[in-house]
Structure formats: C-alpha cells, structure tokens
C-alpha cells in the first residue's frame, strides 16, 4: 500500500467548493493586494492566537526578518537560537545583520535547552529566538523568566506550531512577536507562500505594516527603507476557509499521533515527546530510531514516504561556516540529526495507513 508523506490533494477535495468560491470572489472583486481578505484574516488569526494584532506578510521567513527589524535587532546585536531548525530561522538573523549564537537542544523535546541559555548570554545579546519545532512548545515559562531576568526580547518562530500551546496559552503569543508561516506544508497552509507576525504591541504592528509596503504609508512618500512583503488577497481568502477547519485538523493530527504511539510501542523507536505543559500540533511526527537511513530505505521500498527534519544541524552546513563551529560543538543536535525520521501525518491519513506504516516499522526491526 502506498503511503504519501503529505497529500494536499486529499485536503483540497474536502474543501473544494468553499475554496473555489472564495477564489472566484476575489477574482470578481478585482482587488489583489491588501484588501478586505487580508484584513479579515489578520483579525481572525489575532483572535485565534489570543493577541491584539496580526500582520500578513509574504512568507514565514519575512515574518522573522520584519519582527527582528522592528524589535531593533541588527548590527551589533546577537540573537540566541537553536542549531536544530529550518534554515530560515538563522537566515533571518543574518539578514538583519545580527550575530547568531547557538544553544544546544533538549534531547526530549528537541527544542532549545532553556537550562543552557544563561551560559550563552553576553553583553551584546539582545534577543532569544526560540523555535517550536515540529509543533511542540519550547519550555516557554522558564524561557520568558530567563528573558525577563536578562532583559532580552523574545521573538517566537511558530512557523510549525500554529494552534500549539504552552500551559494553555497559544504559541506565538508569549514573546514580543510570534512568526507564522503559511507555506503549503504547514499546519495552516496556503496555495503558495505567506506568513504573519502576531503581537500585542501596537507600535510594532504599525511598523511592520509600514515596512511590508515599501516603508510608505502614503504612496510615493517613503518614511523608512522597507520591503515588498505582503500576503496577497487570494492566499488570504483561501486561508480564511482553511482557518475554520484548523482545530478539527489539529484534533485529527493528534488522534493519528496517539494511534502511532500505541502501534509503535513495542518496536524500539522513540515516539515524539509531549510535555505536560504542551499541546503538540504534530506538523511533523518525528521518530528517533536506530539505523535511521536503513529504515528510511526499507520504508521507501514498501512505498512509504518519509522525510528527515533535519539531516544536518545548521552549525555544520556550508552556508554557516563563517560562524566557525565544528562537529562536537552541539552534541545533542548532532545526535538527533542522525536519529530523526518523520513519518506521514496529515488530517486525511487513514487508520489503515497508520497501521501499515507501523507494521512496516515493526517488521524492519524484527
Ligand atoms: C517553514 C519555516 C520557516 C519559514 O517559513 P516560510 O514561509 O517557508 O518562509 C521558518 N522557520 C521554521 C521553523 C519553518 O519550519
């Protein structure tokens, strides 16, 4: 039985009528940039995340860049983050001209190890950029405490974690700003690129609105050097249809995770951890396993697609050689990069498929 890693066509089949009509409405309306749909979506996402403001931008990466910039992070500042994340997190820090400081991860959550933060703080440290990897919360209560103590700004990378929670509070709503991605494979995915910054800070949201549209409130009067980074109307209209389903989809993801956990119990693989404080949204379901690459090939031979998030920690990637790190500098991240394997999870995945994946994993280790 073939098991796709992610089947976006199946999702579209379930919402086709609503999506098609939302798209047609935008086309008929003739307004494609920063119209009603973007405004409504911004209100809806702000309310969903439990914050006052949300600003739509062109991608999750841009959400990070703009959030860093409006928080005053640039040359001369350093930002603490995890080496075990998607490249965009660190790319954003580079793009505003700040210095990257890596802090190793916790082997259970695979998120930044909050107990190691204080060793990393220096005089020019201005911010912490925690990433809620795979949809599982960073230990935000102690992270916020550490940030307050050292007077650091917190910007959350919640690109994989829309709907996720820490102690009942939505991820993205803890820091000065939270960054969301609407890349098609994320929890709330557009049919193209898109992103959003969520915040309670009115000044901050005003500045992001200014920066995303060339730094000009009035046409042809540039107040500050900006960007062209807007979420477009078509994507916003599509996302508004999907946002109404997102809690149901998260529940389905959590049910699949529960079934995997039961099915994989006796196989020797380590299933994803969900801390007491966390509500995991399982954007990815990443196992830790022995003989990972062999298992991946074996599953491929059974037509089961898998993926690796992430095979090489950022400090060992060529593009970041200039940071001067070497193997051994972040041993937990390095070990995890050799063990993690993401198996299929998406709301439309059937129980039969889950059983099929689990059976294949069991037969590999037998
Ligand atoms: C997807 C992702 C981003 C970037 O989002 P884009 O919308 O693709 O630019 C940033 N950080 C993490 C952790 C991500 O998974």
mmCIF file with all atom_site columns, C-alpha atoms in Angstrom, residues 27 38 41 69 75 122 148 166 169 174 178 188 199 212 231 246 250 258 269 294-295 311 318-319 354-356:
data_model
loop_
_atom_site.group_PDB
_atom_site.id
_atom_site.type_symbol
_atom_site.label_atom_id
_atom_site.label_alt_id
_atom_site.label_comp_id
_atom_site.label_asym_id
_atom_site.label_entity_id
_atom_site.label_seq_id
_atom_site.pdbx_PDB_ins_code
_atom_site.Cartn_x
_atom_site.Cartn_y
_atom_site.Cartn_z
_atom_site.occupancy
_atom_site.B_iso_or_equiv
_atom_site.pdbx_formal_charge
_atom_site.auth_seq_id
_atom_site.auth_comp_id
_atom_site.auth_asym_id
_atom_site.auth_atom_id
_atom_site.pdbx_PDB_model_num
ATOM 1  C CA . UNK A 1 27  ? -11.179 37.460 -8.850 1.00 0.00 ? 27  UNK A CA 1
ATOM 2  C CA . UNK A 1 38  ? -6.081  40.138 4.325  1.00 0.00 ? 38  UNK A CA 1
ATOM 3  C CA . UNK A 1 41  ? -7.632  37.094 8.129  1.00 0.00 ? 41  UNK A CA 1
ATOM 4  C CA . UNK A 1 69  ? 13.995  44.512 12.487 1.00 0.00 ? 69  UNK A CA 1
ATOM 5  C CA . UNK A 1 75  ? 24.277  45.059 13.543 1.00 0.00 ? 75  UNK A CA 1
ATOM 6  C CA . UNK A 1 122 ? 26.873  38.060 26.551 1.00 0.00 ? 122 UNK A CA 1
ATOM 7  C CA . UNK A 1 148 ? 12.968  38.975 31.783 1.00 0.00 ? 148 UNK A CA 1
ATOM 8  C CA . UNK A 1 166 ? 2.153   26.023 26.375 1.00 0.00 ? 166 UNK A CA 1
ATOM 9  C CA . UNK A 1 169 ? -1.659  29.689 26.004 1.00 0.00 ? 169 UNK A CA 1
ATOM 10 C CA . UNK A 1 174 ? 4.418   34.697 24.599 1.00 0.00 ? 174 UNK A CA 1
ATOM 11 C CA . UNK A 1 178 ? 5.369   35.496 17.058 1.00 0.00 ? 178 UNK A CA 1
ATOM 12 C CA . UNK A 1 188 ? -2.355  26.186 8.074  1.00 0.00 ? 188 UNK A CA 1
ATOM 13 C CA . UNK A 1 199 ? 1.904   40.700 18.584 1.00 0.00 ? 199 UNK A CA 1
ATOM 14 C CA . UNK A 1 212 ? 5.887   45.434 4.364  1.00 0.00 ? 212 UNK A CA 1
ATOM 15 C CA . UNK A 1 231 ? 0.336   38.471 1.928  1.00 0.00 ? 231 UNK A CA 1
ATOM 16 C CA . UNK A 1 246 ? -7.822  24.092 11.526 1.00 0.00 ? 246 UNK A CA 1
ATOM 17 C CA . UNK A 1 250 ? -5.261  19.544 14.649 1.00 0.00 ? 250 UNK A CA 1
ATOM 18 C CA . UNK A 1 258 ? -2.000  8.724  19.560 1.00 0.00 ? 258 UNK A CA 1
ATOM 19 C CA . UNK A 1 269 ? 11.714  3.516  18.187 1.00 0.00 ? 269 UNK A CA 1
ATOM 20 C CA . UNK A 1 294 ? 18.323  1.892  6.534  1.00 0.00 ? 294 UNK A CA 1
ATOM 21 C CA . UNK A 1 295 ? 14.826  2.177  7.975  1.00 0.00 ? 295 UNK A CA 1
ATOM 22 C CA . UNK A 1 311 ? 19.735  15.778 8.484  1.00 0.00 ? 311 UNK A CA 1
ATOM 23 C CA . UNK A 1 318 ? 28.365  25.117 4.380  1.00 0.00 ? 318 UNK A CA 1
ATOM 24 C CA . UNK A 1 319 ? 26.478  28.418 4.344  1.00 0.00 ? 319 UNK A CA 1
ATOM 25 C CA . UNK A 1 354 ? -1.176  4.371  10.072 1.00 0.00 ? 354 UNK A CA 1
ATOM 26 C CA . UNK A 1 355 ? -1.318  0.622  10.750 1.00 0.00 ? 355 UNK A CA 1
ATOM 27 C CA . UNK A 1 356 ? 0.517   -0.030 7.504  1.00 0.00 ? 356 UNK A CA 1
#
